[in-house]
PDB file of C-alpha atoms and ligand atoms in Angstrom:
ATOM      1  CA  MET A   1      19.409 -96.134  43.519  1.00 52.00           C
ATOM      2  CA  SER A   2      20.559 -93.357  45.568  1.00 62.00           C
ATOM      3  CA  ASP A   3      18.631 -90.315  46.662  1.00 88.00           C
ATOM      4  CA  GLY A   4      20.687 -87.915  44.657  1.00 92.00           C
ATOM      5  CA  ARG A   5      20.026 -89.957  41.556  1.00 93.00           C
ATOM      6  CA  ASP A   6      16.200 -89.929  42.182  1.00 92.00           C
ATOM      7  CA  ARG A   7      16.460 -86.618  42.216  1.00 94.00           C
ATOM      8  CA  VAL A   8      18.185 -85.923  39.133  1.00 96.00           C
ATOM      9  CA  VAL A   9      15.558 -88.239  37.554  1.00 94.00           C
ATOM     10  CA  GLN A  10      12.740 -86.189  39.080  1.00 93.00           C
ATOM     11  CA  TRP A  11      14.335 -82.856  37.590  1.00 95.00           C
ATOM     12  CA  LEU A  12      14.560 -84.471  34.330  1.00 96.00           C
ATOM     13  CA  ARG A  13      11.140 -85.342  34.444  1.00 93.00           C
ATOM     14  CA  ASP A  14      10.215 -81.811  35.506  1.00 94.00           C
ATOM     15  CA  ALA A  15      12.258 -80.558  32.248  1.00 96.00           C
ATOM     16  CA  HIS A  16      10.486 -82.743  30.180  1.00 95.00           C
ATOM     17  CA  ALA A  17       7.108 -81.431  31.371  1.00 93.00           C
ATOM     18  CA  MET A  18       8.561 -78.044  30.998  1.00 94.00           C
ATOM     19  CA  GLU A  19       9.385 -78.705  27.307  1.00 96.00           C
ATOM     20  CA  GLN A  20       5.882 -79.934  26.786  1.00 93.00           C
ATOM     21  CA  GLN A  21       4.489 -76.580  28.043  1.00 92.00           C
ATOM     22  CA  ALA A  22       6.813 -74.810  25.941  1.00 95.00           C
ATOM     23  CA  GLU A  23       5.594 -76.513  22.827  1.00 95.00           C
ATOM     24  CA  THR A  24       2.008 -75.920  23.574  1.00 92.00           C
ATOM     25  CA  MET A  25       2.576 -72.184  24.275  1.00 91.00           C
ATOM     26  CA  LEU A  26       4.945 -71.658  21.226  1.00 94.00           C
ATOM     27  CA  ASN A  27       2.318 -73.438  19.248  1.00 94.00           C
ATOM     28  CA  ALA A  28      -0.345 -70.987  20.463  1.00 91.00           C
ATOM     29  CA  GLN A  29       2.173 -67.927  19.926  1.00 91.00           C
ATOM     30  CA  ALA A  30       3.209 -68.956  16.489  1.00 94.00           C
ATOM     31  CA  SER A  31      -0.414 -69.510  15.173  1.00 92.00           C
ATOM     32  CA  ARG A  32      -1.464 -66.278  16.119  1.00 90.00           C
ATOM     33  CA  LEU A  33       1.475 -64.120  14.526  1.00 93.00           C
ATOM     34  CA  GLU A  34       0.191 -62.678  11.264  1.00 92.00           C
ATOM     35  CA  HIS A  35       2.508 -59.379  10.662  1.00 94.00           C
ATOM     36  CA  TYR A  36       5.692 -60.367  12.038  1.00 96.00           C
ATOM     37  CA  PRO A  37       7.217 -63.353   9.793  1.00 96.00           C
ATOM     38  CA  LYS A  38      10.732 -63.367  11.114  1.00 97.00           C
ATOM     39  CA  LEU A  39       9.468 -63.905  14.670  1.00 97.00           C
ATOM     40  CA  ARG A  40       7.068 -66.333  13.426  1.00 97.00           C
ATOM     41  CA  GLN A  41       9.688 -68.309  11.630  1.00 98.00           C
ATOM     42  CA  ARG A  42      12.148 -68.320  14.484  1.00 98.00           C
ATOM     43  CA  ILE A  43       9.381 -69.432  16.918  1.00 98.00           C
ATOM     44  CA  GLN A  44       8.469 -72.355  14.280  1.00 98.00           C
ATOM     45  CA  ARG A  45      12.314 -73.310  14.361  1.00 98.00           C
ATOM     46  CA  HIS A  46      12.187 -73.495  18.071  1.00 98.00           C
ATOM     47  CA  ILE A  47       9.180 -75.528  18.079  1.00 98.00           C
ATOM     48  CA  GLU A  48      11.009 -78.248  16.253  1.00 98.00           C
ATOM     49  CA  GLU A  49      14.221 -77.736  18.592  1.00 98.00           C
ATOM     50  CA  THR A  50      11.830 -78.052  21.651  1.00 98.00           C
ATOM     51  CA  LYS A  51      10.359 -81.337  20.367  1.00 98.00           C
ATOM     52  CA  THR A  52      13.422 -82.560  19.804  1.00 98.00           C
ATOM     53  CA  GLN A  53      14.501 -81.558  23.510  1.00 98.00           C
ATOM     54  CA  ALA A  54      11.694 -83.399  24.856  1.00 97.00           C
ATOM     55  CA  ALA A  55      12.731 -86.507  22.781  1.00 97.00           C
ATOM     56  CA  ARG A  56      16.249 -86.363  24.049  1.00 98.00           C
ATOM     57  CA  LEU A  57      15.173 -86.115  27.616  1.00 97.00           C
ATOM     58  CA  GLN A  58      12.523 -89.164  26.953  1.00 95.00           C
ATOM     59  CA  THR A  59      15.465 -91.217  25.913  1.00 95.00           C
ATOM     60  CA  CYS A  60      17.746 -90.114  28.752  1.00 95.00           C
ATOM     61  CA  LEU A  61      14.941 -91.052  31.228  1.00 95.00           C
ATOM     62  CA  GLY A  62      14.510 -94.344  29.439  1.00 93.00           C
ATOM     63  CA  GLN A  63      18.190 -95.118  29.985  1.00 92.00           C
ATOM     64  CA  LEU A  64      18.145 -94.210  33.564  1.00 91.00           C
ATOM     65  CA  ALA A  65      15.193 -96.984  33.393  1.00 74.00           C
ATOM     66  CA  SER A  66      12.855 -94.398  35.020  1.00 61.00           C
ATOM     67  CA  ASP A  67       9.263 -95.209  35.612  1.00 59.00           C
ATOM     68  CA  THR A  68       7.445 -92.310  33.743  1.00 57.00           C
ATOM     69  CA  SER A  69       4.169 -92.350  35.273  1.00 56.00           C
ATOM     70  CA  GLY A  70       4.760 -89.454  37.425  1.00 57.00           C
ATOM     71  CA  VAL A  71       5.326 -87.281  34.352  1.00 58.00           C
ATOM     72  CA  LYS A  72       1.721 -86.048  34.461  1.00 58.00           C
ATOM     73  CA  ASP A  73       1.707 -84.928  37.877  1.00 59.00           C
ATOM     74  CA  LEU A  74       4.765 -82.791  37.525  1.00 61.00           C
ATOM     75  CA  ALA A  75       3.460 -81.423  34.107  1.00 59.00           C
ATOM     76  CA  GLY A  76       0.480 -80.407  35.990  1.00 60.00           C
ATOM     77  CA  ARG A  77       2.495 -78.379  38.738  1.00 59.00           C
ATOM     78  CA  LEU A  78       4.754 -77.182  35.980  1.00 62.00           C
ATOM     79  CA  ALA A  79       1.740 -75.800  34.082  1.00 60.00           C
ATOM     80  CA  ALA A  80       0.731 -73.760  36.890  1.00 57.00           C
ATOM     81  CA  MET A  81       3.935 -71.987  36.825  1.00 61.00           C
ATOM     82  CA  ALA A  82       3.695 -71.755  32.896  1.00 60.00           C
ATOM     83  CA  GLN A  83      -0.070 -70.451  33.019  1.00 58.00           C
ATOM     84  CA  GLY A  84       1.228 -66.920  34.155  1.00 56.00           C
ATOM     85  CA  LEU A  85       3.658 -66.885  31.140  1.00 61.00           C
ATOM     86  CA  GLY A  86       0.802 -68.727  28.966  1.00 57.00           C
ATOM     87  CA  GLY A  87      -1.265 -65.634  29.822  1.00 58.00           C
ATOM     88  CA  MET A  88       1.426 -63.544  28.492  1.00 57.00           C
ATOM     89  CA  PHE A  89       1.336 -65.609  25.314  1.00 54.00           C
ATOM     90  CA  ALA A  90      -2.233 -65.606  25.059  1.00 52.00           C
ATOM     91  CA  GLY A  91      -2.242 -61.719  25.214  1.00 50.00           C
ATOM     92  CA  ASP A  92      -2.731 -60.498  21.789  1.00 55.00           C
ATOM     93  CA  GLU A  93       0.032 -58.013  21.601  1.00 85.00           C
ATOM     94  CA  VAL A  94       3.426 -59.138  19.959  1.00 93.00           C
ATOM     95  CA  VAL A  95       5.835 -57.071  22.123  1.00 94.00           C
ATOM     96  CA  LYS A  96       4.328 -58.581  25.365  1.00 92.00           C
ATOM     97  CA  GLY A  97       4.519 -62.224  23.557  1.00 92.00           C
ATOM     98  CA  ALA A  98       8.046 -61.876  22.663  1.00 95.00           C
ATOM     99  CA  MET A  99       9.137 -60.517  26.194  1.00 94.00           C
ATOM    100  CA  ALA A 100       7.214 -63.532  27.682  1.00 93.00           C
ATOM    101  CA  GLY A 101       9.133 -65.929  25.164  1.00 95.00           C
ATOM    102  CA  TYR A 102      12.369 -64.231  26.735  1.00 96.00           C
ATOM    103  CA  VAL A 103      11.484 -64.796  30.023  1.00 94.00           C
ATOM    104  CA  PHE A 104      10.334 -68.595  29.298  1.00 95.00           C
ATOM    105  CA  GLU A 105      13.931 -69.272  27.711  1.00 97.00           C
ATOM    106  CA  HIS A 106      15.379 -67.944  30.630  1.00 97.00           C
ATOM    107  CA  VAL A 107      13.454 -70.314  32.808  1.00 95.00           C
ATOM    108  CA  GLU A 108      14.493 -73.068  30.792  1.00 97.00           C
ATOM    109  CA  ILE A 109      18.314 -71.940  30.942  1.00 97.00           C
ATOM    110  CA  ALA A 110      18.277 -71.867  34.548  1.00 97.00           C
ATOM    111  CA  SER A 111      16.627 -75.541  34.751  1.00 97.00           C
ATOM    112  CA  TYR A 112      19.493 -76.869  32.476  1.00 98.00           C
ATOM    113  CA  VAL A 113      22.193 -74.895  34.240  1.00 98.00           C
ATOM    114  CA  SER A 114      21.070 -76.655  37.428  1.00 98.00           C
ATOM    115  CA  LEU A 115      20.466 -79.835  36.040  1.00 98.00           C
ATOM    116  CA  ILE A 116      23.925 -80.140  34.386  1.00 98.00           C
ATOM    117  CA  SER A 117      25.785 -79.656  37.507  1.00 98.00           C
ATOM    118  CA  ALA A 118      23.293 -82.209  39.608  1.00 98.00           C
ATOM    119  CA  ALA A 119      23.759 -84.809  36.609  1.00 98.00           C
ATOM    120  CA  GLU A 120      27.473 -84.413  37.039  1.00 98.00           C
ATOM    121  CA  HIS A 121      27.342 -84.308  40.897  1.00 97.00           C
ATOM    122  CA  GLU A 122      25.591 -87.900  40.804  1.00 96.00           C
ATOM    123  CA  GLY A 123      28.057 -89.410  37.877  1.00 97.00           C
ATOM    124  CA  LEU A 124      25.336 -89.211  35.123  1.00 97.00           C
ATOM    125  CA  PRO A 125      27.364 -87.853  32.116  1.00 97.00           C
ATOM    126  CA  GLU A 126      24.760 -88.641  29.507  1.00 97.00           C
ATOM    127  CA  ALA A 127      22.148 -86.805  31.401  1.00 98.00           C
ATOM    128  CA  ALA A 128      24.623 -83.820  31.483  1.00 98.00           C
ATOM    129  CA  ARG A 129      25.475 -84.054  28.059  1.00 98.00           C
ATOM    130  CA  VAL A 130      21.664 -84.048  26.913  1.00 98.00           C
ATOM    131  CA  CYS A 131      21.019 -80.914  29.175  1.00 98.00           C
ATOM    132  CA  ARG A 132      24.016 -79.080  27.527  1.00 98.00           C
ATOM    133  CA  GLU A 133      22.586 -79.661  24.006  1.00 98.00           C
ATOM    134  CA  ASN A 134      19.180 -78.505  25.229  1.00 98.00           C
ATOM    135  CA  LEU A 135      20.853 -75.459  27.175  1.00 98.00           C
ATOM    136  CA  GLU A 136      22.658 -74.312  23.796  1.00 98.00           C
ATOM    137  CA  GLU A 137      19.235 -74.181  22.089  1.00 98.00           C
ATOM    138  CA  GLU A 138      17.777 -72.128  24.857  1.00 98.00           C
ATOM    139  CA  ARG A 139      20.678 -69.725  24.828  1.00 98.00           C
ATOM    140  CA  ALA A 140      20.248 -69.202  21.156  1.00 98.00           C
ATOM    141  CA  MET A 141      16.472 -68.484  21.190  1.00 98.00           C
ATOM    142  CA  ALA A 142      17.029 -66.318  24.316  1.00 98.00           C
ATOM    143  CA  ASP A 143      19.708 -64.490  22.311  1.00 98.00           C
ATOM    144  CA  TRP A 144      17.932 -64.182  19.269  1.00 98.00           C
ATOM    145  CA  LEU A 145      14.751 -62.733  20.989  1.00 98.00           C
ATOM    146  CA  GLN A 146      16.818 -60.049  22.803  1.00 98.00           C
ATOM    147  CA  ASN A 147      18.387 -59.134  19.659  1.00 98.00           C
ATOM    148  CA  HIS A 148      15.255 -58.913  17.734  1.00 97.00           C
ATOM    149  CA  LEU A 149      13.142 -57.182  20.719  1.00 96.00           C
ATOM    150  CA  PRO A 150      14.029 -53.955  19.504  1.00 97.00           C
ATOM    151  CA  ASP A 151      12.896 -54.512  15.825  1.00 96.00           C
ATOM    152  CA  VAL A 152       9.600 -56.284  17.133  1.00 96.00           C
ATOM    153  CA  THR A 153       8.857 -53.215  19.091  1.00 95.00           C
ATOM    154  CA  ARG A 154       9.756 -50.568  16.330  1.00 95.00           C
ATOM    155  CA  ALA A 155       7.656 -52.614  13.759  1.00 95.00           C
ATOM    156  CA  PHE A 156       4.882 -52.711  16.280  1.00 93.00           C
ATOM    157  CA  LEU A 157       4.760 -48.823  16.736  1.00 93.00           C
ATOM    158  CA  ALA A 158       5.272 -48.376  13.254  1.00 94.00           C
ATOM    159  CA  ARG A 159       2.154 -50.457  12.022  1.00 92.00           C
ATOM    160  CA  GLU A 160       0.142 -48.875  15.018  1.00 91.00           C
ATOM    161  CA  GLN A 161       0.954 -45.245  13.885  1.00 92.00           C
ATOM    162  CA  ALA A 162       0.239 -46.281  10.508  1.00 93.00           C
ATOM    163  CA  GLY A 163      -3.164 -47.276  11.578  1.00 89.00           C
ATOM    164  CA  GLY A 164      -2.825 -50.938  10.486  1.00 83.00           C
ATOM    165  CA  PRO A 165      -3.351 -54.101  12.367  1.00 84.00           C
ATOM    166  CA  ALA A 166      -0.205 -54.165  14.744  1.00 82.00           C
ATOM    167  CA  LYS A 167      -0.580 -56.342  17.588  1.00 83.00           C
ATOM    168  CA  ARG A 168      -0.085 -59.936  15.994  1.00 85.00           C
TER     169      ARG A 168
HETATM  170 MG1  LIG B   1      13.098 -75.918  25.543  1.00 65.24          MG
HETATM  171 FE1  LIG B   2      13.124 -72.790  24.724  1.00 65.24          FE
END
């Protein structure tokens, strides 16, 4: 196994850990939302997509005959990065949560854009294909959040000004 291929495998494991972190954060966010059903529904859909993304990466790693014992360490490392974003999710304000979601989708987008080029460079077309599938879903989620952030923001302000519960 070449060093470059080892590197791609490592990045695929990182991506797998990233998706596990994403699932945790999205679950936390969805379970808190009460007054924003459209946002909640879209997040729930993305939770299902996220589980599929992790499974695709797992299958891909299996095909590359990779030892998955290192996954936990990498997950820990990535968790530290995600902690900051997780903190934003943990805040009880819907607008900040939607913003944090938008940021996180772009972390995922950057990961897959990089991984696709790495996989192609190392002659691993199946890995590249899996990353493209995941990338498409991350872009769709990022676009949705961008398009709905104004609505969420206005709904928040309207609820707050009406004196009702607004934050989640
Ligand atoms: Mg994802
Ligand atoms: Fe995502």
